[in-house]
XYZ file of C-alpha atoms in Angstrom:
297
model
C -27.894 1.295 -7.186
C -25.728 1.871 -4.108
C -22.601 0.335 -5.667
C -22.670 2.478 -8.840
C -23.364 5.511 -6.661
C -20.403 4.750 -4.396
C -18.142 4.208 -7.408
C -19.316 7.508 -8.909
C -18.667 9.342 -5.637
C -15.156 7.902 -5.397
C -14.393 8.885 -8.987
C -15.752 12.365 -8.277
C -13.618 12.609 -5.126
C -10.495 11.565 -7.056
C -11.164 14.192 -9.726
C -11.969 16.865 -7.130
C -8.788 16.113 -5.163
C -6.620 16.263 -8.287
C -8.328 19.499 -9.400
C -7.736 21.081 -5.978
C -4.049 20.105 -6.104
C -3.837 21.503 -9.651
C -5.176 24.883 -8.468
C -2.555 25.071 -5.696
C 0.582 24.322 -7.709
C 2.448 25.707 -10.691
C 2.198 22.886 -13.224
C 5.229 24.267 -15.064
C 7.356 23.834 -11.931
C 6.294 20.205 -11.593
C 6.908 19.608 -15.316
C 10.389 21.120 -14.935
C 11.170 18.623 -12.169
C 10.009 15.760 -14.407
C 12.198 16.967 -17.289
C 15.363 16.961 -15.163
C 14.761 13.672 -13.363
C 17.678 11.209 -13.141
C 16.366 8.046 -14.813
C 19.019 5.781 -13.280
C 17.757 6.509 -9.746
C 14.197 6.228 -11.008
C 14.891 2.746 -12.412
C 16.412 1.706 -9.085
C 13.305 3.044 -7.298
C 11.117 0.973 -9.635
C 13.102 -2.203 -8.940
C 12.842 -1.650 -5.173
C 9.102 -1.129 -5.461
C 8.809 -4.376 -7.452
C 10.753 -6.175 -4.701
C 8.340 -4.757 -2.114
C 5.362 -6.171 -4.009
C 6.957 -9.619 -4.227
C 7.433 -9.512 -0.445
C 3.805 -8.367 -0.108
C 2.616 -11.374 -2.089
C 4.583 -13.716 0.199
C 3.015 -12.063 3.254
C -0.483 -12.477 1.863
C 0.146 -16.142 1.149
C 1.119 -16.646 4.799
C -2.320 -15.343 5.777
C -3.874 -17.685 3.204
C -1.949 -20.610 4.743
C -3.342 -19.728 8.154
C -6.798 -20.428 6.756
C -5.639 -23.751 5.299
C -5.861 -22.403 1.733
C -2.258 -21.547 0.889
C -1.323 -21.217 -2.776
C 1.931 -22.132 -4.454
C 4.184 -19.068 -4.393
C 4.132 -18.821 -8.203
C 0.334 -18.952 -8.300
C 0.050 -16.418 -5.501
C 2.442 -13.979 -7.195
C 0.518 -14.191 -10.469
C -2.762 -13.572 -8.637
C -1.175 -10.706 -6.698
C -0.019 -9.008 -9.917
C -3.511 -9.368 -11.375
C -4.948 -7.808 -8.226
C -2.514 -4.877 -8.519
C -3.655 -4.341 -12.094
C -7.317 -4.214 -11.041
C -6.445 -1.843 -8.192
C -5.301 0.742 -10.738
C -8.833 1.577 -11.774
C -11.100 0.169 -9.056
C -12.188 2.243 -6.039
C -9.856 2.550 -3.075
C -7.301 -0.007 -4.207
C -9.474 -2.845 -2.817
C -10.933 -4.148 -6.080
C -8.020 -6.523 -6.583
C -8.493 -7.956 -3.108
C -12.178 -8.511 -3.787
C -11.315 -10.352 -6.994
C -8.893 -12.654 -5.126
C -11.648 -13.580 -2.693
C -14.112 -14.162 -5.532
C -11.721 -16.269 -7.613
C -10.464 -18.491 -4.777
C -13.996 -18.982 -3.503
C -15.200 -19.952 -6.978
C -12.248 -22.134 -7.944
C -11.607 -24.035 -4.710
C -14.779 -23.515 -2.684
C -12.765 -21.702 -0.035
C -15.050 -19.879 2.376
C -15.379 -16.211 1.427
C -15.486 -15.282 5.109
C -12.075 -16.699 5.947
C -10.546 -15.277 2.754
C -11.971 -11.881 3.685
C -10.290 -11.973 7.100
C -6.988 -13.094 5.579
C -7.007 -10.235 3.066
C -8.165 -7.674 5.633
C -5.535 -8.665 8.187
C -2.885 -8.531 5.458
C -3.922 -4.913 4.823
C -4.023 -4.034 8.511
C -0.591 -5.578 9.008
C 0.832 -3.409 6.241
C -0.765 -0.240 7.633
C 0.632 -1.032 11.082
C 4.153 -1.164 9.646
C 3.572 2.162 7.846
C 2.304 3.756 11.040
C 5.188 2.497 13.194
C 7.797 3.691 10.675
C 6.113 7.103 10.469
C 6.018 7.463 14.257
C 9.691 6.460 14.500
C 10.551 9.399 12.231
C 8.626 12.020 14.195
C 11.340 12.656 16.853
C 13.816 13.518 14.081
C 11.758 16.055 12.122
C 10.705 19.631 12.899
C 7.465 19.124 14.812
C 6.298 20.399 18.248
C 7.736 18.462 21.196
C 4.291 17.281 22.307
C 3.764 15.534 18.948
C 7.081 13.750 19.385
C 6.079 12.397 22.786
C 2.696 11.308 21.438
C 4.324 9.581 18.460
C 6.731 7.609 20.648
C 3.862 6.586 22.955
C 1.682 5.551 20.003
C 4.172 2.902 18.817
C 3.805 0.363 21.663
C 0.079 1.099 21.944
C -0.581 0.346 18.256
C 1.521 -2.820 18.334
C -0.194 -4.018 21.515
C -3.666 -3.399 20.053
C -2.752 -5.394 16.936
C -1.268 -8.329 18.876
C -4.155 -8.478 21.339
C -6.716 -8.303 18.515
C -5.080 -11.260 16.758
C -4.787 -13.179 20.047
C -8.416 -12.658 21.069
C -10.341 -12.628 17.808
C -8.259 -14.370 15.115
C -6.664 -17.405 16.731
C -5.885 -19.107 13.418
C -3.539 -16.239 12.529
C -1.554 -16.191 15.778
C 1.106 -18.696 14.717
C 2.491 -16.472 11.950
C 2.138 -13.063 13.564
C 5.902 -12.503 13.934
C 6.681 -13.669 10.400
C 4.029 -11.464 8.781
C 5.270 -8.482 10.803
C 8.786 -9.159 9.544
C 7.566 -9.256 5.951
C 5.617 -6.013 6.475
C 8.747 -4.301 7.775
C 10.612 -5.459 4.663
C 7.814 -4.287 2.367
C 7.564 -0.798 3.833
C 11.319 -0.312 4.142
C 11.715 -1.233 0.467
C 9.033 1.289 -0.503
C 10.574 3.912 1.780
C 13.924 3.413 0.069
C 12.116 3.651 -3.268
C 10.697 7.040 -2.246
C 14.174 8.170 -1.138
C 15.589 7.192 -4.549
C 12.823 9.227 -6.215
C 14.002 12.240 -4.198
C 17.573 11.553 -5.348
C 16.280 11.257 -8.910
C 14.915 14.788 -8.450
C 18.367 15.963 -7.261
C 17.067 16.685 -3.779
C 18.921 15.837 -0.558
C 17.486 18.263 2.001
C 14.853 17.498 4.675
C 14.745 13.918 3.442
C 13.118 12.576 6.609
C 10.300 15.133 6.417
C 9.456 14.126 2.837
C 9.657 10.419 3.708
C 7.388 11.004 6.719
C 4.812 12.604 4.415
C 5.232 9.680 2.034
C 4.365 7.215 4.812
C 1.338 9.232 5.919
C 0.133 9.523 2.317
C 0.545 5.754 1.895
C -1.733 5.192 4.903
C -4.332 7.588 3.475
C -4.078 5.921 0.050
C -5.207 2.600 1.565
C -8.578 4.112 2.493
C -11.350 3.173 0.003
C -12.251 6.776 -0.849
C -10.735 7.269 -4.313
C -9.972 5.264 -7.460
C -6.723 3.363 -6.974
C -5.652 5.855 -4.305
C -5.085 8.568 -6.927
C -5.840 12.008 -5.572
C -5.775 11.061 -1.895
C -1.976 10.699 -1.876
C -1.481 13.973 -3.744
C -3.763 16.015 -1.516
C -2.059 14.555 1.583
C 1.297 15.682 0.219
C -0.138 19.118 -0.574
C -1.519 19.774 2.915
C 1.472 18.127 4.605
C 3.974 20.196 2.623
C 2.131 23.396 3.537
C 2.047 22.506 7.257
C 5.699 21.397 7.370
C 6.950 24.204 5.087
C 8.291 21.855 2.419
C 8.562 22.398 -1.319
C 5.030 21.762 -2.576
C 6.097 21.100 -6.171
C 8.731 18.558 -5.137
C 6.168 16.878 -2.852
C 3.649 16.555 -5.685
C 6.370 15.326 -8.040
C 7.328 12.637 -5.501
C 3.694 11.581 -5.218
C 3.118 11.483 -8.975
C 6.370 9.658 -9.744
C 5.567 7.020 -7.119
C 2.138 6.572 -8.695
C 3.750 6.197 -12.138
C 6.089 3.522 -10.742
C 3.118 1.767 -9.118
C 1.213 1.864 -12.398
C 4.150 0.532 -14.437
C 4.663 -2.444 -12.104
C 0.909 -3.049 -11.784
C 0.413 -3.121 -15.549
C 2.361 -6.378 -15.650
C -0.835 -7.974 -14.339
C -2.671 -7.170 -17.581
C -1.136 -10.320 -19.086
C -3.075 -12.514 -16.645
C -6.222 -10.462 -17.183
C -6.093 -11.178 -20.919
C -4.879 -14.775 -20.586
C -6.719 -16.661 -17.826
C -4.937 -19.930 -18.638
C -1.599 -18.321 -17.781
C -2.944 -17.436 -14.317
C -3.052 -21.174 -13.429
C -3.949 -20.857 -9.739
C -2.985 -23.921 -7.681
C -3.164 -24.788 -4.005
C 0.132 -25.819 -2.434
C 0.565 -29.414 -1.322
C -1.160 -30.135 1.964
C -3.550 -27.185 1.791
C -6.578 -27.941 3.911
C -9.733 -25.881 3.493
C -11.361 -25.206 6.865
C -13.218 -22.360 8.504
C -10.984 -20.202 10.748
C -12.043 -19.068 14.182
C -13.124 -15.436 14.230
C -15.348 -13.932 16.889
C -16.010 -10.693 15.047
């Protein structure tokens, strides 16, 4: 009964977060922003987000290759889209990852343990890029000087912790550490540009860095498995962040909601593979070799 209970609690938390945000904003103000949005910029933001997810799928496949279970890029992209679709309504945005592990384990006999580490490290790698980008912005936004010093100091520390963790505990993943970091930078920069285009779509060009900083922080929070598909956690992060940084709350919520709409639109493309399993057609790339990776944790 623990799994249904956890799912119920996450649904309840999503609803509670959205309700709290609703009580703190003027819905008419947010609706007004939506009515005057520039759809050309919004389309460009959607295309950039789609590019970021393609790059994300390539990064994940690199981690799969490190385990000896790399997929063809076409197969991996189809599976990635299906995972995005499941993440829309499964708790914490991790349901799609769990399905990938289940399917590859069932279809190819790939060890669930090594698939778990590949998927987890892919997530951690993405969060690291989000964190570094956010800390790089801190010196250029209106925050106390102490926070700026701490942010600058946190960058090398976080990178060092990640590199040392891979070096000591996940030796099979060491050979691609630079390449996966490069892909993560591309992924997060594409999504950051997407968020900037959403601001332009809302005819807003002031305090851009502050809004983008909040976007990065909300993206980190949204990766935590505490709500359904990250909905609610991103919005409440924007709400509190906008209040602390004296930003327009309604514009912040509109940015959050529009990004979620874009995420949902792109993710819904995976419904095709959910309804048509034959079209999924998952294949290992030539030379894939299934073997247990070294992991001391």
